[in-house]
Short mmCIF file of C-alpha atoms and ligand atoms in Angstrom, two decimals:
data_model
loop_
_atom_site.label_atom_id
_atom_site.label_comp_id
_atom_site.label_asym_id
_atom_site.label_seq_id
_atom_site.Cartn_x
_atom_site.Cartn_y
_atom_site.Cartn_z
CA MET A 7 206.26 95.71 89.62
CA THR A 8 203.79 92.77 91.24
CA THR A 9 203.36 96.08 93.88
CA GLU A 10 202.58 98.93 90.29
CA ILE A 11 199.69 96.08 88.49
CA SER A 12 198.09 94.89 91.82
CA ILE A 13 197.85 98.86 93.06
CA PHE A 14 196.51 99.36 89.63
CA ALA A 15 193.94 96.24 90.24
CA THR A 16 192.84 97.67 93.17
CA ILE A 17 192.69 100.89 91.58
CA SER A 18 190.29 99.04 88.64
CA ALA A 19 188.45 97.40 91.20
CA LEU A 20 187.48 100.46 93.33
CA VAL A 21 186.05 102.88 89.44
CA ALA A 22 184.40 99.60 88.25
CA LEU A 23 182.76 99.52 91.45
CA THR A 24 182.02 103.05 92.26
CA ILE A 25 180.98 103.38 89.26
CA LEU A 26 178.53 100.04 89.69
CA ALA A 27 177.19 101.72 92.68
CA PHE A 28 176.44 105.19 90.74
CA ARG A 29 174.70 103.39 88.58
CA ASN A 30 172.52 101.39 90.98
CA HIS A 31 171.69 104.80 93.44
CA SER A 32 170.76 106.65 90.14
CA SER A 33 168.07 103.65 87.89
CA ARG A 34 166.80 103.04 92.07
CA LYS A 35 166.59 106.79 92.07
CA GLN A 36 164.23 106.52 89.05
CA SER A 37 162.59 103.40 89.51
CA THR A 38 161.29 105.68 92.73
CA ALA A 39 160.50 108.50 90.80
CA GLU A 40 158.18 106.18 88.32
CA LEU A 41 156.86 104.99 91.12
CA ASN A 42 155.66 108.25 92.23
CA ALA A 43 155.10 109.24 88.89
CA TRP A 44 152.45 105.96 88.22
CA LYS A 45 150.35 106.81 92.32
CA LEU A 46 149.75 109.77 91.24
CA ARG A 47 147.82 109.08 88.13
CA LEU A 48 146.60 106.68 89.84
CA GLU A 49 145.50 108.45 92.72
CA LEU A 50 144.52 111.17 89.59
CA ASP A 51 142.09 107.94 87.76
CA LEU A 52 140.46 107.20 91.03
CA LYS A 53 139.20 110.74 92.32
CA GLN A 54 138.35 110.78 88.50
CA ALA A 55 136.18 107.98 89.04
CA ARG A 56 135.04 109.58 92.23
CA GLU A 57 134.07 112.16 90.62
CA GLU A 58 132.05 110.82 87.36
CA ARG A 59 130.49 108.38 89.71
CA ASN A 60 128.99 111.49 92.26
CA ARG A 61 128.74 113.35 89.70
CA LEU A 62 126.40 109.79 88.33
CA LEU A 63 124.51 109.42 91.67
CA ASP A 64 123.95 113.57 91.91
CA ALA A 65 122.85 112.89 88.52
CA LEU A 66 119.40 110.74 90.21
CA GLY A 67 116.49 112.93 91.23
CA ASP A 68 115.73 110.39 94.09
CA ALA A 69 117.75 110.65 96.99
CA PHE A 70 120.39 107.92 97.36
CA LEU A 71 123.07 106.86 100.63
CA LEU A 72 125.75 104.09 101.05
CA VAL A 73 125.80 103.73 105.13
CA ASP A 74 128.41 101.45 106.68
CA ALA A 75 128.17 98.07 108.76
CA ASP A 76 127.85 100.23 111.15
CA ALA A 77 124.10 102.24 109.87
CA ASN A 78 126.76 105.04 109.43
CA ILE A 79 125.75 107.23 106.41
CA ARG A 80 128.81 107.80 104.25
CA PHE A 81 127.77 109.31 100.86
CA ALA A 82 124.33 111.67 100.11
CA ASN A 83 124.26 112.13 96.36
CA GLU A 84 122.34 115.70 95.56
CA ALA A 85 118.77 114.74 96.36
CA ALA A 86 119.53 113.59 99.21
CA ARG A 87 121.13 116.50 100.69
CA SER A 88 118.71 118.67 99.39
CA LEU A 89 115.75 116.60 101.25
CA PHE A 90 117.48 116.79 104.55
CA GLY A 91 118.05 120.15 104.16
CA ALA A 92 120.62 122.21 106.59
CA ARG A 93 121.21 118.74 108.30
CA GLU A 94 124.42 116.93 107.76
CA LEU A 95 124.23 113.02 107.34
CA LEU A 96 127.97 111.91 107.22
CA ASN A 97 129.29 110.18 109.05
CA ARG A 98 125.67 110.46 111.72
CA PRO A 99 124.99 107.49 112.16
CA VAL A 100 121.05 107.13 110.42
CA ARG A 101 119.27 106.85 113.14
CA GLU A 102 120.80 110.74 114.62
CA ALA A 103 119.84 111.75 110.44
CA PHE A 104 116.83 110.73 109.97
CA LEU A 105 114.04 112.65 111.93
CA ASP A 106 111.15 109.75 112.35
CA PRO A 107 112.42 106.39 113.47
CA ARG A 108 110.31 104.37 111.04
CA LEU A 109 112.31 105.88 107.86
CA ALA A 110 115.48 104.19 109.64
CA ASP A 111 113.77 101.00 110.50
CA ALA A 112 113.21 99.48 107.10
CA LEU A 113 117.56 100.36 106.65
CA LEU A 114 118.13 99.11 109.47
CA ARG A 115 116.21 95.43 109.01
CA CYS A 116 117.99 95.82 105.43
CA LEU A 117 121.44 95.85 107.98
CA ALA A 118 121.01 92.62 110.14
CA THR A 119 119.02 90.83 108.26
CA GLY A 120 120.82 91.79 104.86
CA GLU A 121 118.04 91.43 102.67
CA PRO A 122 116.63 94.38 100.17
CA VAL A 123 113.76 95.38 102.08
CA GLN A 124 111.36 98.35 100.68
CA SER A 125 109.08 100.05 102.48
CA ARG A 126 106.42 102.93 102.41
CA VAL A 127 106.51 105.54 105.04
CA VAL A 128 103.56 107.57 105.63
CA LEU A 129 104.29 109.63 107.66
CA PRO A 130 102.74 113.86 109.90
CA GLN A 131 103.93 116.88 108.96
CA GLN A 132 105.60 117.15 111.23
CA THR A 133 108.31 114.58 111.05
CA SER A 134 109.14 114.74 107.33
CA PRO A 135 112.57 114.26 106.18
CA ARG A 136 112.79 117.54 105.06
CA GLY A 137 111.94 119.61 108.51
CA ASP A 138 110.78 122.63 108.50
CA LEU A 139 110.16 122.42 104.65
CA GLU A 140 107.96 120.09 104.93
CA THR A 141 104.38 122.34 103.39
CA ARG A 142 102.23 119.04 102.36
CA GLY A 143 100.41 117.85 105.71
CA VAL A 144 100.83 113.75 105.47
CA ASN A 145 103.75 112.78 103.32
CA ALA A 146 104.74 109.70 102.52
CA TRP A 147 108.66 107.45 101.38
CA ILE A 148 109.52 104.46 99.68
CA ILE A 149 112.65 103.82 101.12
CA ASP A 150 114.83 101.09 99.18
CA ALA A 151 117.77 99.42 101.35
CA ALA A 152 120.27 97.13 99.46
CA GLN A 153 122.98 95.80 99.95
CA LEU A 154 126.27 95.97 98.17
CA SER A 155 127.99 93.03 96.52
CA ASN A 156 130.99 92.96 98.15
CA PRO A 157 133.79 90.50 96.42
CA LYS A 158 136.93 90.47 98.57
CA GLY A 159 134.27 89.60 101.87
CA GLY A 160 133.81 91.40 104.63
CA ALA A 161 131.71 94.47 105.62
CA HIS A 162 128.51 95.39 103.65
CA THR A 163 128.03 98.99 102.01
CA THR A 164 124.24 99.11 101.91
CA ARG A 165 122.75 100.77 99.29
CA VAL A 166 119.26 103.59 99.73
CA ILE A 167 117.44 104.72 97.45
CA ILE A 168 114.67 106.93 99.30
CA ARG A 169 111.33 108.16 97.19
CA ASP A 170 108.48 111.00 97.59
CA VAL A 171 105.49 109.02 96.71
CA THR A 172 103.76 112.40 98.62
CA ALA A 173 101.75 113.43 95.33
CA GLU A 174 101.08 109.65 95.01
CA HIS A 175 99.87 109.02 97.74
CA GLN A 176 97.35 112.31 97.84
CA ILE A 177 96.23 111.35 94.80
CA GLU A 178 94.95 107.57 95.35
CA GLN A 179 93.89 109.27 99.33
CA VAL A 180 91.54 111.94 97.10
CA ARG A 181 89.87 108.76 95.29
CA LYS A 182 89.37 106.76 98.12
CA ASP A 183 87.38 109.90 100.20
CA PHE A 184 85.44 109.86 96.75
CA VAL A 185 84.03 106.37 96.63
CA ALA A 186 83.90 106.76 100.36
CA ASN A 187 81.30 110.12 99.42
CA ALA A 188 79.98 108.72 96.86
CA SER A 189 78.88 105.99 98.03
CA HIS A 190 77.47 107.79 101.59
CA GLU A 191 75.93 109.81 99.41
CA LEU A 192 74.26 107.47 96.92
CA ARG A 193 73.14 105.63 99.52
CA THR A 194 71.01 107.54 101.52
CA PRO A 195 68.92 108.51 99.29
CA LEU A 196 68.20 104.48 98.20
CA ALA A 197 68.16 103.89 101.68
CA ILE A 198 64.68 107.15 101.30
CA ILE A 199 63.22 105.25 98.80
CA ASN A 200 63.80 101.63 100.08
CA GLY A 201 61.62 102.68 103.19
CA TYR A 202 59.28 104.63 100.99
CA LEU A 203 59.19 101.30 97.92
CA GLU A 204 58.49 99.25 101.99
CA ASN A 205 55.16 101.66 102.59
CA LEU A 206 53.77 101.19 99.15
CA LEU A 207 54.26 97.27 99.03
CA ASP A 208 54.89 95.90 102.69
CA ASP A 209 52.11 97.63 104.36
CA ASP A 210 49.71 98.18 101.04
CA MET A 211 49.49 101.71 101.20
CA ILE A 212 49.59 101.53 97.94
CA GLU A 213 45.66 100.97 97.87
CA GLU A 214 44.96 104.44 99.94
CA PRO A 215 46.07 106.73 96.07
CA GLU A 216 46.48 110.09 97.98
CA MET A 217 49.49 109.11 100.43
CA ALA A 218 50.95 106.60 97.66
CA ARG A 219 50.70 109.54 95.14
CA ARG A 220 52.56 111.40 98.44
CA PHE A 221 55.28 108.92 98.90
CA LEU A 222 55.55 108.63 95.10
CA SER A 223 57.32 112.14 94.71
CA ILE A 224 59.95 111.84 96.94
CA MET A 225 61.06 108.68 95.65
CA ARG A 226 60.93 111.00 92.09
CA LYS A 227 62.91 113.71 94.54
CA HIS A 228 65.67 111.11 96.29
CA ALA A 229 65.97 110.04 92.87
CA ASP A 230 66.50 113.03 90.83
CA ARG A 231 69.07 113.97 92.83
CA ILE A 232 71.40 109.86 92.60
CA SER A 233 71.10 111.72 88.89
CA ARG A 234 72.45 115.27 89.67
CA ILE A 235 74.92 113.45 92.23
CA VAL A 236 75.68 111.06 89.03
CA GLU A 237 75.88 113.05 86.68
CA ASP A 238 78.68 115.16 88.90
CA MET A 239 80.98 112.74 89.82
CA LEU A 240 80.86 111.94 85.49
CA VAL A 241 82.32 115.10 85.11
CA ILE A 242 84.57 115.74 87.50
CA SER A 243 85.89 111.94 86.17
CA ARG A 244 85.85 113.35 82.47
CA LEU A 245 87.12 116.20 83.72
CA GLU A 246 90.47 115.25 86.05
CA SER A 247 91.57 111.96 83.20
CA GLY A 248 92.63 115.15 81.88
CA GLU A 249 92.49 113.84 78.35
CA ALA A 250 92.98 115.99 76.13
CA ASN A 251 90.20 115.89 73.76
CA THR A 252 88.06 116.20 76.99
CA LEU A 253 87.82 119.89 76.50
CA LYS A 254 86.59 121.62 72.93
CA LEU A 255 88.42 124.96 72.50
CA GLU A 256 87.13 128.06 70.48
CA PRO A 257 87.17 131.16 70.91
CA PHE A 258 83.42 131.90 71.95
CA ARG A 259 81.70 135.79 73.75
CA PHE A 260 81.44 135.95 77.49
CA ARG A 261 78.06 137.27 77.49
CA SER A 262 76.68 135.04 75.69
CA CYS A 263 77.59 132.23 78.78
CA ILE A 264 76.02 135.12 80.91
CA LYS A 265 72.62 135.32 78.74
CA ASP A 266 71.94 131.91 79.21
CA ILE A 267 73.11 131.26 82.45
CA LEU A 268 70.96 134.57 83.01
CA GLU A 269 67.66 132.39 81.11
CA ARG A 270 67.85 129.51 82.71
CA LEU A 271 67.69 130.60 86.39
CA GLU A 272 64.95 133.34 85.05
CA SER A 273 62.69 131.50 87.52
CA VAL A 274 64.72 131.59 90.07
CA ILE A 275 65.48 135.57 90.41
CA ARG A 276 62.58 137.11 89.43
CA ASN A 277 60.89 134.34 92.64
CA GLN A 278 62.91 135.21 95.01
CA SER A 279 63.37 138.99 93.60
CA ALA A 280 67.05 138.65 92.65
CA GLU A 281 68.61 142.37 91.27
CA MET A 282 71.18 140.55 88.60
CA VAL A 283 73.96 143.21 87.97
CA VAL A 284 76.49 142.57 85.21
CA ILE A 285 80.28 143.90 84.41
CA MET A 286 81.84 144.06 81.71
CA PRO A 287 83.15 146.81 80.23
CA ASP A 288 83.98 145.28 76.44
CA PRO A 289 80.14 143.41 76.02
CA ASP A 290 82.79 141.83 73.05
CA LEU A 291 85.30 139.96 74.84
CA VAL A 292 86.21 136.51 73.87
CA VAL A 293 86.46 134.24 76.15
CA GLN A 294 88.50 131.31 74.33
CA GLY A 295 87.52 128.08 76.14
CA ASP A 296 84.92 125.28 75.76
CA ARG A 297 81.48 126.89 76.00
CA PHE A 298 79.22 124.36 77.68
CA TYR A 299 81.43 123.93 80.53
CA TRP A 300 81.79 127.91 81.46
CA THR A 301 78.51 127.36 81.21
CA GLN A 302 78.34 124.82 83.48
CA VAL A 303 81.42 126.67 86.13
CA LEU A 304 78.77 130.45 85.77
CA PHE A 305 75.82 128.32 86.37
CA ASN A 306 76.77 126.88 89.50
CA LEU A 307 78.16 130.80 90.89
CA VAL A 308 75.14 132.12 90.34
CA GLU A 309 73.31 129.36 91.39
CA ASN A 310 75.36 128.64 94.64
CA ALA A 311 74.21 132.46 95.16
CA LEU A 312 70.51 132.49 94.73
CA LYS A 313 70.13 128.71 95.89
CA GLN A 314 72.31 129.71 99.83
CA ASN A 315 70.04 132.68 99.59
CA PRO A 316 66.54 132.67 98.74
CA HIS A 317 65.87 135.72 100.99
CA SER A 318 64.53 138.64 99.01
CA GLY A 319 67.27 142.09 98.79
CA LEU A 320 70.42 139.68 97.23
CA ARG A 321 72.44 141.30 95.01
CA VAL A 322 74.23 139.17 91.98
CA GLU A 323 77.44 140.62 90.21
CA ILE A 324 78.94 138.45 87.57
CA GLY A 325 81.51 140.08 85.73
CA CYS A 326 84.00 139.96 83.05
CA GLU A 327 87.12 142.34 81.36
CA ARG A 328 90.14 141.92 80.56
CA VAL A 329 93.71 142.42 82.91
CA GLY A 330 96.74 142.11 81.19
CA GLU A 331 96.89 138.88 79.56
CA SER A 332 94.83 138.00 81.74
CA ILE A 333 91.06 137.39 81.47
CA HIS A 334 88.93 138.01 84.99
CA ILE A 335 85.51 136.36 85.74
CA TRP A 336 83.70 137.03 89.14
CA VAL A 337 80.76 136.17 90.58
CA THR A 338 79.91 138.37 93.16
CA ASP A 339 77.19 138.60 96.44
CA ASN A 340 75.81 140.65 99.20
CA GLY A 341 74.23 136.98 101.49
CA VAL A 342 74.53 135.05 104.52
CA GLY A 343 77.91 134.77 102.93
CA ILE A 344 80.72 131.55 103.64
CA PRO A 345 82.35 131.38 107.68
CA SER A 346 86.14 132.00 107.08
CA ALA A 347 86.68 128.10 109.41
CA ASP A 348 84.95 126.50 105.90
CA LEU A 349 86.91 129.01 102.63
CA PRO A 350 89.59 126.65 101.93
CA HIS A 351 87.33 123.50 102.10
CA ILE A 352 84.65 124.67 100.10
CA PHE A 353 86.27 123.04 96.44
CA ARG A 354 86.32 119.87 98.24
CA ARG A 355 84.44 116.47 97.21
CA PHE A 356 80.82 116.65 98.44
CA PHE A 357 82.13 119.30 101.37
CA ARG A 358 78.65 121.48 102.19
CA VAL A 359 78.07 124.22 104.75
CA GLU A 360 75.54 123.30 105.61
CA LYS A 361 75.69 119.55 105.82
CA HIS A 362 72.23 118.12 107.97
CA HIS A 363 69.59 119.23 104.78
CA SER A 364 65.84 117.66 105.93
CA GLN A 365 63.93 115.53 103.38
CA GLN A 366 62.16 117.90 101.74
CA GLU A 367 65.21 120.57 101.04
CA ILE A 368 67.30 119.14 99.12
CA LYS A 369 69.91 121.00 97.90
CA GLY A 370 73.15 120.80 95.99
CA THR A 371 75.17 117.57 95.61
CA GLY A 372 78.36 119.68 96.96
CA LEU A 373 79.42 118.59 94.19
CA GLY A 374 79.15 122.60 92.07
CA LEU A 375 82.28 123.97 92.96
CA SER A 376 84.43 120.77 92.80
CA ILE A 377 83.20 120.78 89.42
CA VAL A 378 83.80 124.56 89.49
CA LYS A 379 86.87 124.07 90.02
CA ARG A 380 88.35 121.61 87.73
CA ALA A 381 87.26 122.92 85.24
CA ILE A 382 88.71 126.26 85.47
CA GLU A 383 91.75 124.21 85.99
CA ALA A 384 91.91 122.39 82.49
CA HIS A 385 91.06 126.32 81.17
CA GLY A 386 94.90 127.08 83.23
CA GLY A 387 93.53 129.56 84.81
CA SER A 388 92.35 129.32 88.10
CA ILE A 389 89.77 130.56 90.66
CA GLY A 390 89.48 132.07 94.65
CA VAL A 391 86.95 133.38 97.19
CA THR A 392 86.76 135.27 100.07
CA SER A 393 83.55 135.79 102.00
CA VAL A 394 82.43 138.89 105.01
CA PRO A 395 79.27 136.74 106.13
CA GLY A 396 76.40 139.35 105.06
CA ARG A 397 78.13 141.57 103.45
CA GLU A 398 80.37 140.33 100.14
CA THR A 399 81.11 136.96 98.34
CA LYS A 400 83.04 136.72 95.89
CA PHE A 401 84.27 134.10 93.45
CA LEU A 402 87.40 135.69 91.43
CA ILE A 403 89.18 133.67 88.82
CA THR A 404 91.78 133.87 86.88
CA VAL A 405 92.44 132.95 82.80
CA PRO A 406 94.92 133.07 80.46
CA ARG A 407 93.17 135.26 77.71
CA GLU A 408 94.92 132.72 74.55
CA MET A 409 95.34 128.57 76.11
CA ASN A 410 98.30 126.86 74.37
P1 LIG B 17 76.30 122.72 96.89
O1 LIG B 17 75.43 121.85 95.57
O2 LIG B 17 76.05 121.89 98.21
O3 LIG B 17 76.00 123.81 95.91
P2 LIG B 17 78.92 123.11 96.03
O4 LIG B 17 80.47 122.57 95.60
O5 LIG B 17 78.64 124.20 95.34
O6 LIG B 17 77.78 122.05 96.05
O7 LIG B 17 79.41 124.33 97.48
C1 LIG B 17 79.76 123.83 98.50
C2 LIG B 17 78.50 124.85 100.08
O8 LIG B 17 79.51 125.82 99.56
C3 LIG B 17 77.08 124.80 99.33
O9 LIG B 17 76.56 123.91 100.22
C4 LIG B 17 77.53 126.43 99.63
O10 LIG B 17 77.30 125.38 101.43
C5 LIG B 17 78.52 127.59 99.81
N1 LIG B 17 78.78 127.84 99.24
C6 LIG B 17 78.86 128.09 97.77
N2 LIG B 17 78.91 128.97 97.59
C7 LIG B 17 78.08 129.87 97.81
C8 LIG B 17 78.07 131.45 98.26
N3 LIG B 17 78.17 132.26 97.27
N4 LIG B 17 76.81 131.16 99.21
C9 LIG B 17 77.52 131.19 100.53
N5 LIG B 17 77.69 129.44 100.73
C10 LIG B 17 78.15 129.23 99.16
#
C-alpha cells in the first residue's frame, strides 16, 4: 500500500512538474512573440519618424546636409541632391564631394572648433557646386554650419545649410558697377567745367569776352551732359524700383507714338536726309502700356540709328504689327551697325561701342538702351538685337498684347 502511495505521489509530482514546465515554456514563447511584435512596431515607428524627418528636410528650399565627426556626409536633402547633380554625396568626405575647397573650408572649421560658422563664398563658374549646370558665371553661396547638440555625449553631427545667393550677389555687383560708372561719367564733365572755370577766374580769361564766351558755351554743353546723365539715372532707378505705380497703363494708338518721335527728330532727319519708313499693317493698332515710356523707347532707338550714322543715305524703318497674342515692334537701319563682340553688352548701363568721345563730340550717356530694356521689361516684354554692319541693324521688341 505504502509502495502504491509512493508511486502515486511520484507520478503526481511528475505530472505537476510537466504541467509547470509546459506552462513556463508557453509563457516564454508568448513573451518572445510579444517582444518581437513590439520590436517590429518600434522599428516601424522609427522608420516612419525618419521618413517624416526626411520629408520635412526635403521640403527645405536650401541644400541641407548632415555630416559626421569624420567629415563624411550622412544625409543630403532633396535640394542638396539636385544642387550637386549626379555626384554621389552619401558617405563621401566633404572635401571630395564639394568641387571647390572654399565650400568645404567653412564646414571643416565648424567641425574643428565646434563653433557655428557662417561664411559667404564667391566662386568662378567652373567650380560651382552645380558643376556643368552652372551657366550664370560667378556664383555666390552662404555656408551655414553648426553642430547638433548631442545629449548622450560622444561624437557630434554637424548640420550644414548651403544657400544660393547668386542673384543677390549679381544685383549687388550691378549696383556697385552703376555707382562706379556713374561717378566716372559725372567726373569727366565736372572736371572739364572746373578746368574752364579756373581759366576764367584764375587766369583772368574773363577779361577777354570772346574767349570767355567760348569757354562758357563749352561749360554749358558739359553741364547739359551732367543733367542728361542724372535724368537718365532717375528714369532707370524709377523703372527698377518695381513700384506698381511706375507705369500708367492705358490703351493708345502706337501710330501716335511714332508720329510724336518723328516730329521731335524732324530737324535731325532733315539735316541727315535720312529716309524714314513706317510699316504698320494695321494703322490703328492699339498698344496697352505707358505712352510716356513707349515714346521714350522708340525715341532712343530711332535717335541711336540717326546719331550713329550722321552720313546721308541712311534708311530707318519703324514697324509695329500684331503677331498672335504679342505685338512686335522693330527699328532697323542700314548704318554702321554694331560689332558682334559688342552685341551681348549693348544693353548694359553706360556701355558704348565708341568709348572715346572728343570733348566737342558728346554723343550719348550710354544709358539709352538700358532705359529701353527696362521700360520694355516693365511692360512684360523683351528686346533683342541683330546686326550686320553696313547692312541691317535690327532692334526687335516683343510685348504681350494685354498686360496683366
Ligand atoms: P548712347 O547714349 O551712347 O546712345 P545707348 O545705350 O543708347 O547709349 O547705346 C549704347 C551704344 O550702342 C551706343 O553708344 C552705340 O555705340 C551702340 N548703338 C546703339 N544703337 C545703335 C545703332 N542703331 N547703330 C549702331 N550702334 C548703335
